[in-house]
């Protein structure tokens, strides 16, 4: 089974702090994603990565950056946390972008971030 | 601009009856549609998908119907079980890559 592990389930940070959210997958997947989930808005894509050192902006990249130095690891960085970044953050991975199962993402359990 | 809409925030169904979750979309370029299920404190898990060239796909108790002319899809769960109580997200794949999600529908199956 694919396992996507997010390093922190719950975090509480102060406004202005730098925040790192780490995600590791164990199935050699090429593609990795960061989403945030907010009530009434569903899952919104922040950033995604096709491969090591490659990244592309999603729908809401402002205030975030990412790093993918190794294939199995995809990090989300909040350079200066703000209260409107309080949310549930979900990491996901996918084997490849092609084929009928290309939409199947494997998600981690989520990291709930509260910014005070 | 929400390209994928789930207009019902919640749905309550009696155990054994049919649950029907609905989803509307606006972009004709979507090539696959998917449903994910999410339990509290867990990540979403893939449930079922359908290609835009088909109108029905069935997997056990779960069936997804696609009406392209109406830009509408629905997920039918028959019979509904208490363990089906979860948040259901509709998603659509764009250009073979990016997934666009709806806001989700909370399903409660009462025993």
mmCIF file with all atom_site columns, C-alpha atoms in Angstrom:
data_model
loop_
_atom_site.group_PDB
_atom_site.id
_atom_site.type_symbol
_atom_site.label_atom_id
_atom_site.label_alt_id
_atom_site.label_comp_id
_atom_site.label_asym_id
_atom_site.label_entity_id
_atom_site.label_seq_id
_atom_site.pdbx_PDB_ins_code
_atom_site.Cartn_x
_atom_site.Cartn_y
_atom_site.Cartn_z
_atom_site.occupancy
_atom_site.B_iso_or_equiv
_atom_site.pdbx_formal_charge
_atom_site.auth_seq_id
_atom_site.auth_comp_id
_atom_site.auth_asym_id
_atom_site.auth_atom_id
_atom_site.pdbx_PDB_model_num
ATOM 1   C CA . UNK A 1 1   ? 0.000   0.000  0.000   1.00 0.00 ? 1   UNK A CA 1
ATOM 2   C CA . UNK A 1 2   ? 1.064   3.516  -0.745  1.00 0.00 ? 2   UNK A CA 1
ATOM 3   C CA . UNK A 1 3   ? 1.890   5.490  2.310   1.00 0.00 ? 3   UNK A CA 1
ATOM 4   C CA . UNK A 1 4   ? 2.035   9.256  2.397   1.00 0.00 ? 4   UNK A CA 1
ATOM 5   C CA . UNK A 1 5   ? 3.274   10.573 5.711   1.00 0.00 ? 5   UNK A CA 1
ATOM 6   C CA . UNK A 1 6   ? 2.942   14.138 6.889   1.00 0.00 ? 6   UNK A CA 1
ATOM 7   C CA . UNK A 1 7   ? 5.332   15.010 9.666   1.00 0.00 ? 7   UNK A CA 1
ATOM 8   C CA . UNK A 1 8   ? 3.004   16.990 11.911  1.00 0.00 ? 8   UNK A CA 1
ATOM 9   C CA . UNK A 1 9   ? -0.688  16.359 12.516  1.00 0.00 ? 9   UNK A CA 1
ATOM 10  C CA . UNK A 1 10  ? -1.259  19.529 14.522  1.00 0.00 ? 10  UNK A CA 1
ATOM 11  C CA . UNK A 1 11  ? 0.740   22.731 14.669  1.00 0.00 ? 11  UNK A CA 1
ATOM 12  C CA . UNK A 1 12  ? 0.172   26.049 16.379  1.00 0.00 ? 12  UNK A CA 1
ATOM 13  C CA . UNK A 1 13  ? 2.300   28.954 15.175  1.00 0.00 ? 13  UNK A CA 1
ATOM 14  C CA . UNK A 1 14  ? 2.392   32.694 15.672  1.00 0.00 ? 14  UNK A CA 1
ATOM 15  C CA . UNK A 1 15  ? 1.910   35.314 12.981  1.00 0.00 ? 15  UNK A CA 1
ATOM 16  C CA . UNK A 1 16  ? 5.166   35.963 11.171  1.00 0.00 ? 16  UNK A CA 1
ATOM 17  C CA . UNK A 1 17  ? 6.779   32.639 11.998  1.00 0.00 ? 17  UNK A CA 1
ATOM 18  C CA . UNK A 1 18  ? 8.297   30.469 9.290   1.00 0.00 ? 18  UNK A CA 1
ATOM 19  C CA . UNK A 1 19  ? 6.510   27.148 9.015   1.00 0.00 ? 19  UNK A CA 1
ATOM 20  C CA . UNK A 1 20  ? 7.693   23.926 7.388   1.00 0.00 ? 20  UNK A CA 1
ATOM 21  C CA . UNK A 1 21  ? 5.288   21.132 6.517   1.00 0.00 ? 21  UNK A CA 1
ATOM 22  C CA . UNK A 1 22  ? 6.991   17.933 5.453   1.00 0.00 ? 22  UNK A CA 1
ATOM 23  C CA . UNK A 1 23  ? 5.591   15.114 3.363   1.00 0.00 ? 23  UNK A CA 1
ATOM 24  C CA . UNK A 1 24  ? 7.169   11.780 2.481   1.00 0.00 ? 24  UNK A CA 1
ATOM 25  C CA . UNK A 1 25  ? 5.832   9.063  0.178   1.00 0.00 ? 25  UNK A CA 1
ATOM 26  C CA . UNK A 1 26  ? 7.201   5.542  -0.028  1.00 0.00 ? 26  UNK A CA 1
ATOM 27  C CA . UNK A 1 27  ? 6.081   4.386  -3.491  1.00 0.00 ? 27  UNK A CA 1
ATOM 28  C CA . UNK A 1 28  ? 8.507   6.164  -5.804  1.00 0.00 ? 28  UNK A CA 1
ATOM 29  C CA . UNK A 1 29  ? 5.735   8.397  -7.160  1.00 0.00 ? 29  UNK A CA 1
ATOM 30  C CA . UNK A 1 30  ? 6.774   11.073 -9.594  1.00 0.00 ? 30  UNK A CA 1
ATOM 31  C CA . UNK A 1 31  ? 4.101   13.634 -8.820  1.00 0.00 ? 31  UNK A CA 1
ATOM 32  C CA . UNK A 1 32  ? 3.433   15.270 -5.470  1.00 0.00 ? 32  UNK A CA 1
ATOM 33  C CA . UNK A 1 33  ? 0.904   17.888 -4.443  1.00 0.00 ? 33  UNK A CA 1
ATOM 34  C CA . UNK A 1 34  ? 0.006   20.237 -1.625  1.00 0.00 ? 34  UNK A CA 1
ATOM 35  C CA . UNK A 1 35  ? -3.645  21.153 -1.069  1.00 0.00 ? 35  UNK A CA 1
ATOM 36  C CA . UNK A 1 36  ? -5.416  23.075 1.641   1.00 0.00 ? 36  UNK A CA 1
ATOM 37  C CA . UNK A 1 37  ? -8.900  22.170 2.764   1.00 0.00 ? 37  UNK A CA 1
ATOM 38  C CA . UNK A 1 38  ? -11.271 24.805 4.098   1.00 0.00 ? 38  UNK A CA 1
ATOM 39  C CA . UNK A 1 39  ? -14.974 24.467 4.935   1.00 0.00 ? 39  UNK A CA 1
ATOM 40  C CA . UNK A 1 40  ? -17.168 25.359 1.994   1.00 0.00 ? 40  UNK A CA 1
ATOM 41  C CA . UNK A 1 41  ? -14.194 25.610 -0.359  1.00 0.00 ? 41  UNK A CA 1
ATOM 42  C CA . UNK A 1 42  ? -13.117 21.997 -0.695  1.00 0.00 ? 42  UNK A CA 1
ATOM 43  C CA . UNK A 1 43  ? -9.537  21.187 -1.602  1.00 0.00 ? 43  UNK A CA 1
ATOM 44  C CA . UNK A 1 44  ? -7.544  23.889 -3.329  1.00 0.00 ? 44  UNK A CA 1
ATOM 45  C CA . UNK A 1 45  ? -4.217  23.219 -4.987  1.00 0.00 ? 45  UNK A CA 1
ATOM 46  C CA . UNK A 1 46  ? -1.279  25.238 -3.655  1.00 0.00 ? 46  UNK A CA 1
ATOM 47  C CA . UNK A 1 47  ? 1.695   23.756 -5.509  1.00 0.00 ? 47  UNK A CA 1
ATOM 48  C CA . UNK A 1 48  ? 2.605   20.582 -7.288  1.00 0.00 ? 48  UNK A CA 1
ATOM 49  C CA . UNK A 1 49  ? 5.762   18.893 -8.486  1.00 0.00 ? 49  UNK A CA 1
ATOM 50  C CA . UNK A 1 50  ? 6.216   16.565 -11.456 1.00 0.00 ? 50  UNK A CA 1
ATOM 51  C CA . UNK A 1 51  ? 9.676   15.459 -10.445 1.00 0.00 ? 51  UNK A CA 1
ATOM 52  C CA . UNK A 1 52  ? 12.685  16.303 -8.321  1.00 0.00 ? 52  UNK A CA 1
ATOM 53  C CA . UNK A 1 53  ? 13.499  20.005 -8.324  1.00 0.00 ? 53  UNK A CA 1
ATOM 54  C CA . UNK A 1 54  ? 10.450  20.734 -10.478 1.00 0.00 ? 54  UNK A CA 1
ATOM 55  C CA . UNK A 1 55  ? 7.494   22.702 -9.179  1.00 0.00 ? 55  UNK A CA 1
ATOM 56  C CA . UNK A 1 56  ? 4.477   24.469 -10.540 1.00 0.00 ? 56  UNK A CA 1
ATOM 57  C CA . UNK A 1 57  ? 2.040   26.870 -8.967  1.00 0.00 ? 57  UNK A CA 1
ATOM 58  C CA . UNK A 1 58  ? -1.447  25.708 -8.296  1.00 0.00 ? 58  UNK A CA 1
ATOM 59  C CA . UNK A 1 59  ? -4.513  27.869 -7.782  1.00 0.00 ? 59  UNK A CA 1
ATOM 60  C CA . UNK A 1 60  ? -3.483  29.589 -4.536  1.00 0.00 ? 60  UNK A CA 1
ATOM 61  C CA . UNK A 1 61  ? 0.325   29.786 -4.330  1.00 0.00 ? 61  UNK A CA 1
ATOM 62  C CA . UNK A 1 62  ? 0.540   33.222 -2.715  1.00 0.00 ? 62  UNK A CA 1
ATOM 63  C CA . UNK A 1 63  ? 2.291   33.125 0.638   1.00 0.00 ? 63  UNK A CA 1
ATOM 64  C CA . UNK A 1 64  ? 3.681   29.641 0.064   1.00 0.00 ? 64  UNK A CA 1
ATOM 65  C CA . UNK A 1 65  ? 6.771   28.046 -1.429  1.00 0.00 ? 65  UNK A CA 1
ATOM 66  C CA . UNK A 1 66  ? 7.816   24.426 -1.892  1.00 0.00 ? 66  UNK A CA 1
ATOM 67  C CA . UNK A 1 67  ? 10.928  22.337 -2.080  1.00 0.00 ? 67  UNK A CA 1
ATOM 68  C CA . UNK A 1 68  ? 11.524  18.956 -3.692  1.00 0.00 ? 68  UNK A CA 1
ATOM 69  C CA . UNK A 1 69  ? 15.151  17.950 -3.353  1.00 0.00 ? 69  UNK A CA 1
ATOM 70  C CA . UNK A 1 70  ? 14.454  14.214 -3.226  1.00 0.00 ? 70  UNK A CA 1
ATOM 71  C CA . UNK A 1 71  ? 11.820  12.223 -5.065  1.00 0.00 ? 71  UNK A CA 1
ATOM 72  C CA . UNK A 1 72  ? 10.137  10.963 -1.927  1.00 0.00 ? 72  UNK A CA 1
ATOM 73  C CA . UNK A 1 73  ? 9.941   14.278 -0.090  1.00 0.00 ? 73  UNK A CA 1
ATOM 74  C CA . UNK A 1 74  ? 7.902   17.412 -0.803  1.00 0.00 ? 74  UNK A CA 1
ATOM 75  C CA . UNK A 1 75  ? 7.971   20.308 1.635   1.00 0.00 ? 75  UNK A CA 1
ATOM 76  C CA . UNK A 1 76  ? 5.573   23.219 1.942   1.00 0.00 ? 76  UNK A CA 1
ATOM 77  C CA . UNK A 1 77  ? 6.973   26.420 3.400   1.00 0.00 ? 77  UNK A CA 1
ATOM 78  C CA . UNK A 1 78  ? 5.100   29.382 4.804   1.00 0.00 ? 78  UNK A CA 1
ATOM 79  C CA . UNK A 1 79  ? 7.740   32.116 4.866   1.00 0.00 ? 79  UNK A CA 1
ATOM 80  C CA . UNK A 1 80  ? 5.764   34.350 7.222   1.00 0.00 ? 80  UNK A CA 1
ATOM 81  C CA . UNK A 1 81  ? 2.641   32.718 8.564   1.00 0.00 ? 81  UNK A CA 1
ATOM 82  C CA . UNK A 1 82  ? -0.572  34.733 8.677   1.00 0.00 ? 82  UNK A CA 1
ATOM 83  C CA . UNK A 1 83  ? -3.898  34.021 10.337  1.00 0.00 ? 83  UNK A CA 1
ATOM 84  C CA . UNK A 1 84  ? -5.597  33.420 6.976   1.00 0.00 ? 84  UNK A CA 1
ATOM 85  C CA . UNK A 1 85  ? -3.281  30.448 6.492   1.00 0.00 ? 85  UNK A CA 1
ATOM 86  C CA . UNK A 1 86  ? -4.970  28.621 9.342   1.00 0.00 ? 86  UNK A CA 1
ATOM 87  C CA . UNK A 1 87  ? -6.204  25.508 7.578   1.00 0.00 ? 87  UNK A CA 1
ATOM 88  C CA . UNK A 1 88  ? -5.921  21.776 7.038   1.00 0.00 ? 88  UNK A CA 1
ATOM 89  C CA . UNK A 1 89  ? -3.007  21.016 4.705   1.00 0.00 ? 89  UNK A CA 1
ATOM 90  C CA . UNK A 1 90  ? -3.041  17.820 2.687   1.00 0.00 ? 90  UNK A CA 1
ATOM 91  C CA . UNK A 1 91  ? -0.136  16.300 0.823   1.00 0.00 ? 91  UNK A CA 1
ATOM 92  C CA . UNK A 1 92  ? -0.747  13.821 -1.989  1.00 0.00 ? 92  UNK A CA 1
ATOM 93  C CA . UNK A 1 93  ? 1.273   11.773 -4.440  1.00 0.00 ? 93  UNK A CA 1
ATOM 94  C CA . UNK A 1 94  ? 0.571   10.127 -7.763  1.00 0.00 ? 94  UNK A CA 1
ATOM 95  C CA . UNK A 1 95  ? 2.561   7.658  -9.848  1.00 0.00 ? 95  UNK A CA 1
ATOM 96  C CA . UNK A 1 96  ? 2.312   9.480  -13.160 1.00 0.00 ? 96  UNK A CA 1
ATOM 97  C CA . UNK A 1 97  ? 0.150   11.975 -14.946 1.00 0.00 ? 97  UNK A CA 1
ATOM 98  C CA . UNK A 1 98  ? -0.972  9.706  -17.787 1.00 0.00 ? 98  UNK A CA 1
ATOM 99  C CA . UNK A 1 99  ? -3.542  6.945  -18.112 1.00 0.00 ? 99  UNK A CA 1
ATOM 100 C CA . UNK A 1 100 ? -6.981  6.255  -16.743 1.00 0.00 ? 100 UNK A CA 1
ATOM 101 C CA . UNK A 1 101 ? -5.835  6.197  -13.128 1.00 0.00 ? 101 UNK A CA 1
ATOM 102 C CA . UNK A 1 102 ? -3.945  9.432  -13.484 1.00 0.00 ? 102 UNK A CA 1
ATOM 103 C CA . UNK A 1 103 ? -6.433  11.226 -11.308 1.00 0.00 ? 103 UNK A CA 1
ATOM 104 C CA . UNK A 1 104 ? -5.930  8.887  -8.390  1.00 0.00 ? 104 UNK A CA 1
ATOM 105 C CA . UNK A 1 105 ? -4.113  10.745 -5.699  1.00 0.00 ? 105 UNK A CA 1
ATOM 106 C CA . UNK A 1 106 ? -2.898  9.147  -2.500  1.00 0.00 ? 106 UNK A CA 1
ATOM 107 C CA . UNK A 1 107 ? -3.288  11.535 0.402   1.00 0.00 ? 107 UNK A CA 1
ATOM 108 C CA . UNK A 1 108 ? -1.596  11.877 3.732   1.00 0.00 ? 108 UNK A CA 1
ATOM 109 C CA . UNK A 1 109 ? -3.623  12.287 6.915   1.00 0.00 ? 109 UNK A CA 1
ATOM 110 C CA . UNK A 1 110 ? -3.307  16.039 6.885   1.00 0.00 ? 110 UNK A CA 1
ATOM 111 C CA . UNK A 1 111 ? -1.647  18.704 9.005   1.00 0.00 ? 111 UNK A CA 1
ATOM 112 C CA . UNK A 1 112 ? -3.919  21.079 10.841  1.00 0.00 ? 112 UNK A CA 1
ATOM 113 C CA . UNK A 1 113 ? -2.184  24.413 11.185  1.00 0.00 ? 113 UNK A CA 1
ATOM 114 C CA . UNK A 1 114 ? -3.420  27.168 13.467  1.00 0.00 ? 114 UNK A CA 1
ATOM 115 C CA . UNK A 1 115 ? -1.792  30.586 13.162  1.00 0.00 ? 115 UNK A CA 1
ATOM 116 C CA . UNK A 1 116 ? -2.416  32.890 16.113  1.00 0.00 ? 116 UNK A CA 1
ATOM 117 C CA . UNK B 2 1   ? -14.575 30.704 -10.122 1.00 0.00 ? 1   UNK B CA 1
ATOM 118 C CA . UNK B 2 2   ? -15.599 27.263 -8.918  1.00 0.00 ? 2   UNK B CA 1
ATOM 119 C CA . UNK B 2 3   ? -15.446 24.911 -11.857 1.00 0.00 ? 3   UNK B CA 1
ATOM 120 C CA . UNK B 2 4   ? -16.721 21.969 -9.812  1.00 0.00 ? 4   UNK B CA 1
ATOM 121 C CA . UNK B 2 5   ? -19.712 22.519 -7.556  1.00 0.00 ? 5   UNK B CA 1
ATOM 122 C CA . UNK B 2 6   ? -21.337 20.364 -4.962  1.00 0.00 ? 6   UNK B CA 1
ATOM 123 C CA . UNK B 2 7   ? -24.419 22.331 -4.037  1.00 0.00 ? 7   UNK B CA 1
ATOM 124 C CA . UNK B 2 8   ? -25.564 20.168 -1.147  1.00 0.00 ? 8   UNK B CA 1
ATOM 125 C CA . UNK B 2 9   ? -23.382 20.676 1.931   1.00 0.00 ? 9   UNK B CA 1
ATOM 126 C CA . UNK B 2 10  ? -24.956 17.680 3.652   1.00 0.00 ? 10  UNK B CA 1
ATOM 127 C CA . UNK B 2 11  ? -27.209 14.702 3.121   1.00 0.00 ? 11  UNK B CA 1
ATOM 128 C CA . UNK B 2 12  ? -28.874 12.394 5.616   1.00 0.00 ? 12  UNK B CA 1
ATOM 129 C CA . UNK B 2 13  ? -30.064 8.929  4.589   1.00 0.00 ? 13  UNK B CA 1
ATOM 130 C CA . UNK B 2 14  ? -31.504 5.933  6.380   1.00 0.00 ? 14  UNK B CA 1
ATOM 131 C CA . UNK B 2 15  ? -29.414 2.773  6.430   1.00 0.00 ? 15  UNK B CA 1
ATOM 132 C CA . UNK B 2 16  ? -30.316 0.465  3.550   1.00 0.00 ? 16  UNK B CA 1
ATOM 133 C CA . UNK B 2 17  ? -31.666 3.245  1.350   1.00 0.00 ? 17  UNK B CA 1
ATOM 134 C CA . UNK B 2 18  ? -29.990 4.888  -1.618  1.00 0.00 ? 18  UNK B CA 1
ATOM 135 C CA . UNK B 2 19  ? -27.655 7.851  -1.197  1.00 0.00 ? 19  UNK B CA 1
ATOM 136 C CA . UNK B 2 20  ? -27.330 10.178 -4.182  1.00 0.00 ? 20  UNK B CA 1
ATOM 137 C CA . UNK B 2 21  ? -24.592 12.791 -4.170  1.00 0.00 ? 21  UNK B CA 1
ATOM 138 C CA . UNK B 2 22  ? -24.544 15.356 -6.928  1.00 0.00 ? 22  UNK B CA 1
ATOM 139 C CA . UNK B 2 23  ? -21.877 17.396 -8.651  1.00 0.00 ? 23  UNK B CA 1
ATOM 140 C CA . UNK B 2 24  ? -21.993 20.002 -11.423 1.00 0.00 ? 24  UNK B CA 1
ATOM 141 C CA . UNK B 2 25  ? -19.113 21.291 -13.503 1.00 0.00 ? 25  UNK B CA 1
ATOM 142 C CA . UNK B 2 26  ? -18.557 24.086 -15.980 1.00 0.00 ? 26  UNK B CA 1
ATOM 143 C CA . UNK B 2 27  ? -15.418 23.185 -17.920 1.00 0.00 ? 27  UNK B CA 1
ATOM 144 C CA . UNK B 2 28  ? -15.922 20.985 -20.992 1.00 0.00 ? 28  UNK B CA 1
ATOM 145 C CA . UNK B 2 29  ? -12.205 20.139 -21.049 1.00 0.00 ? 29  UNK B CA 1
ATOM 146 C CA . UNK B 2 30  ? -12.384 17.832 -18.045 1.00 0.00 ? 30  UNK B CA 1
ATOM 147 C CA . UNK B 2 31  ? -11.506 14.310 -19.200 1.00 0.00 ? 31  UNK B CA 1
ATOM 148 C CA . UNK B 2 32  ? -12.015 12.282 -16.018 1.00 0.00 ? 32  UNK B CA 1
ATOM 149 C CA . UNK B 2 33  ? -14.231 12.666 -13.000 1.00 0.00 ? 33  UNK B CA 1
ATOM 150 C CA . UNK B 2 34  ? -13.518 11.138 -9.624  1.00 0.00 ? 34  UNK B CA 1
ATOM 151 C CA . UNK B 2 35  ? -15.089 10.753 -6.222  1.00 0.00 ? 35  UNK B CA 1
ATOM 152 C CA . UNK B 2 36  ? -13.073 10.756 -3.017  1.00 0.00 ? 36  UNK B CA 1
ATOM 153 C CA . UNK B 2 37  ? -14.254 9.885  0.465   1.00 0.00 ? 37  UNK B CA 1
ATOM 154 C CA . UNK B 2 38  ? -12.851 11.484 3.595   1.00 0.00 ? 38  UNK B CA 1
ATOM 155 C CA . UNK B 2 39  ? -13.284 10.399 7.207   1.00 0.00 ? 39  UNK B CA 1
ATOM 156 C CA . UNK B 2 40  ? -12.483 12.836 10.034  1.00 0.00 ? 40  UNK B CA 1
ATOM 157 C CA . UNK B 2 41  ? -8.777  13.051 10.855  1.00 0.00 ? 41  UNK B CA 1
ATOM 158 C CA . UNK B 2 42  ? -7.859  11.080 7.732   1.00 0.00 ? 42  UNK B CA 1
ATOM 159 C CA . UNK B 2 43  ? -6.822  12.047 4.239   1.00 0.00 ? 43  UNK B CA 1
ATOM 160 C CA . UNK B 2 44  ? -9.248  11.596 1.326   1.00 0.00 ? 44  UNK B CA 1
ATOM 161 C CA . UNK B 2 45  ? -9.246  8.198  -0.355  1.00 0.00 ? 45  UNK B CA 1
ATOM 162 C CA . UNK B 2 46  ? -10.123 7.451  -3.954  1.00 0.00 ? 46  UNK B CA 1
ATOM 163 C CA . UNK B 2 47  ? -13.525 5.840  -4.411  1.00 0.00 ? 47  UNK B CA 1
ATOM 164 C CA . UNK B 2 48  ? -14.507 5.631  -8.065  1.00 0.00 ? 48  UNK B CA 1
ATOM 165 C CA . UNK B 2 49  ? -13.911 7.422  -11.363 1.00 0.00 ? 49  UNK B CA 1
ATOM 166 C CA . UNK B 2 50  ? -15.466 7.795  -14.782 1.00 0.00 ? 50  UNK B CA 1
ATOM 167 C CA . UNK B 2 51  ? -14.084 8.813  -18.128 1.00 0.00 ? 51  UNK B CA 1
ATOM 168 C CA . UNK B 2 52  ? -15.760 11.684 -19.938 1.00 0.00 ? 52  UNK B CA 1
ATOM 169 C CA . UNK B 2 53  ? -16.540 9.318  -22.828 1.00 0.00 ? 53  UNK B CA 1
ATOM 170 C CA . UNK B 2 54  ? -18.681 7.064  -20.641 1.00 0.00 ? 54  UNK B CA 1
ATOM 171 C CA . UNK B 2 55  ? -21.988 7.636  -18.908 1.00 0.00 ? 55  UNK B CA 1
ATOM 172 C CA . UNK B 2 56  ? -21.837 5.060  -16.137 1.00 0.00 ? 56  UNK B CA 1
ATOM 173 C CA . UNK B 2 57  ? -19.301 3.215  -14.058 1.00 0.00 ? 57  UNK B CA 1
ATOM 174 C CA . UNK B 2 58  ? -20.126 0.731  -11.343 1.00 0.00 ? 58  UNK B CA 1
ATOM 175 C CA . UNK B 2 59  ? -18.064 -0.732 -8.537  1.00 0.00 ? 59  UNK B CA 1
ATOM 176 C CA . UNK B 2 60  ? -19.959 -2.806 -6.024  1.00 0.00 ? 60  UNK B CA 1
ATOM 177 C CA . UNK B 2 61  ? -22.384 -0.591 -4.120  1.00 0.00 ? 61  UNK B CA 1
ATOM 178 C CA . UNK B 2 62  ? -21.064 2.541  -5.823  1.00 0.00 ? 62  UNK B CA 1
ATOM 179 C CA . UNK B 2 63  ? -22.167 3.787  -9.229  1.00 0.00 ? 63  UNK B CA 1
ATOM 180 C CA . UNK B 2 64  ? -21.220 7.052  -10.873 1.00 0.00 ? 64  UNK B CA 1
ATOM 181 C CA . UNK B 2 65  ? -23.376 8.531  -13.622 1.00 0.00 ? 65  UNK B CA 1
ATOM 182 C CA . UNK B 2 66  ? -22.210 11.223 -16.010 1.00 0.00 ? 66  UNK B CA 1
ATOM 183 C CA . UNK B 2 67  ? -24.519 13.471 -18.023 1.00 0.00 ? 67  UNK B CA 1
ATOM 184 C CA . UNK B 2 68  ? -22.248 15.472 -20.288 1.00 0.00 ? 68  UNK B CA 1
ATOM 185 C CA . UNK B 2 69  ? -24.956 17.555 -21.873 1.00 0.00 ? 69  UNK B CA 1
ATOM 186 C CA . UNK B 2 70  ? -26.038 18.754 -18.442 1.00 0.00 ? 70  UNK B CA 1
ATOM 187 C CA . UNK B 2 71  ? -22.465 18.868 -17.125 1.00 0.00 ? 71  UNK B CA 1
ATOM 188 C CA . UNK B 2 72  ? -23.631 16.855 -14.163 1.00 0.00 ? 72  UNK B CA 1
ATOM 189 C CA . UNK B 2 73  ? -22.459 13.739 -12.388 1.00 0.00 ? 73  UNK B CA 1
ATOM 190 C CA . UNK B 2 74  ? -23.832 11.822 -9.480  1.00 0.00 ? 74  UNK B CA 1
ATOM 191 C CA . UNK B 2 75  ? -22.660 9.118  -7.109  1.00 0.00 ? 75  UNK B CA 1
ATOM 192 C CA . UNK B 2 76  ? -25.174 6.493  -6.050  1.00 0.00 ? 76  UNK B CA 1
ATOM 193 C CA . UNK B 2 77  ? -24.559 4.318  -3.011  1.00 0.00 ? 77  UNK B CA 1
ATOM 194 C CA . UNK B 2 78  ? -26.886 1.345  -2.687  1.00 0.00 ? 78  UNK B CA 1
ATOM 195 C CA . UNK B 2 79  ? -27.537 0.171  -0.051  1.00 0.00 ? 79  UNK B CA 1
ATOM 196 C CA . UNK B 2 80  ? -26.171 2.853  2.219   1.00 0.00 ? 80  UNK B CA 1
ATOM 197 C CA . UNK B 2 81  ? -24.362 1.703  5.355   1.00 0.00 ? 81  UNK B CA 1
ATOM 198 C CA . UNK B 2 82  ? -23.407 3.606  8.522   1.00 0.00 ? 82  UNK B CA 1
ATOM 199 C CA . UNK B 2 83  ? -19.737 3.185  7.572   1.00 0.00 ? 83  UNK B CA 1
ATOM 200 C CA . UNK B 2 84  ? -20.415 5.275  4.475   1.00 0.00 ? 84  UNK B CA 1
ATOM 201 C CA . UNK B 2 85  ? -20.857 8.345  6.667   1.00 0.00 ? 85  UNK B CA 1
ATOM 202 C CA . UNK B 2 86  ? -18.073 10.669 5.522   1.00 0.00 ? 86  UNK B CA 1
ATOM 203 C CA . UNK B 2 87  ? -17.371 13.740 3.431   1.00 0.00 ? 87  UNK B CA 1
ATOM 204 C CA . UNK B 2 88  ? -17.543 13.025 -0.303  1.00 0.00 ? 88  UNK B CA 1
ATOM 205 C CA . UNK B 2 89  ? -15.572 15.166 -2.714  1.00 0.00 ? 89  UNK B CA 1
ATOM 206 C CA . UNK B 2 90  ? -16.238 15.308 -6.417  1.00 0.00 ? 90  UNK B CA 1
ATOM 207 C CA . UNK B 2 91  ? -13.141 16.035 -8.518  1.00 0.00 ? 91  UNK B CA 1
ATOM 208 C CA . UNK B 2 92  ? -12.444 16.590 -12.184 1.00 0.00 ? 92  UNK B CA 1
ATOM 209 C CA . UNK B 2 93  ? -9.201  16.136 -14.068 1.00 0.00 ? 93  UNK B CA 1
ATOM 210 C CA . UNK B 2 94  ? -8.028  18.889 -16.375 1.00 0.00 ? 94  UNK B CA 1
ATOM 211 C CA . UNK B 2 95  ? -5.594  18.371 -19.224 1.00 0.00 ? 95  UNK B CA 1
ATOM 212 C CA . UNK B 2 96  ? -4.609  14.978 -17.894 1.00 0.00 ? 96  UNK B CA 1
ATOM 213 C CA . UNK B 2 97  ? -3.003  16.437 -14.870 1.00 0.00 ? 97  UNK B CA 1
ATOM 214 C CA . UNK B 2 98  ? -4.549  18.840 -12.450 1.00 0.00 ? 98  UNK B CA 1
ATOM 215 C CA . UNK B 2 99  ? -7.482  17.836 -10.262 1.00 0.00 ? 99  UNK B CA 1
ATOM 216 C CA . UNK B 2 100 ? -10.150 20.397 -9.404  1.00 0.00 ? 100 UNK B CA 1
ATOM 217 C CA . UNK B 2 101 ? -12.214 19.548 -6.329  1.00 0.00 ? 101 UNK B CA 1
ATOM 218 C CA . UNK B 2 102 ? -15.690 20.488 -5.226  1.00 0.00 ? 102 UNK B CA 1
ATOM 219 C CA . UNK B 2 103 ? -16.482 21.761 -1.742  1.00 0.00 ? 103 UNK B CA 1
ATOM 220 C CA . UNK B 2 104 ? -17.646 18.372 -0.497  1.00 0.00 ? 104 UNK B CA 1
ATOM 221 C CA . UNK B 2 105 ? -20.898 16.872 0.783   1.00 0.00 ? 105 UNK B CA 1
ATOM 222 C CA . UNK B 2 106 ? -21.236 15.424 4.277   1.00 0.00 ? 106 UNK B CA 1
ATOM 223 C CA . UNK B 2 107 ? -23.147 12.161 4.141   1.00 0.00 ? 107 UNK B CA 1
ATOM 224 C CA . UNK B 2 108 ? -24.745 10.827 7.301   1.00 0.00 ? 108 UNK B CA 1
ATOM 225 C CA . UNK B 2 109 ? -26.222 7.339  7.195   1.00 0.00 ? 109 UNK B CA 1
ATOM 226 C CA . UNK B 2 110 ? -28.540 6.728  10.102  1.00 0.00 ? 110 UNK B CA 1
ATOM 227 C CA . UNK B 2 111 ? -28.995 3.242  11.511  1.00 0.00 ? 111 UNK B CA 1
#
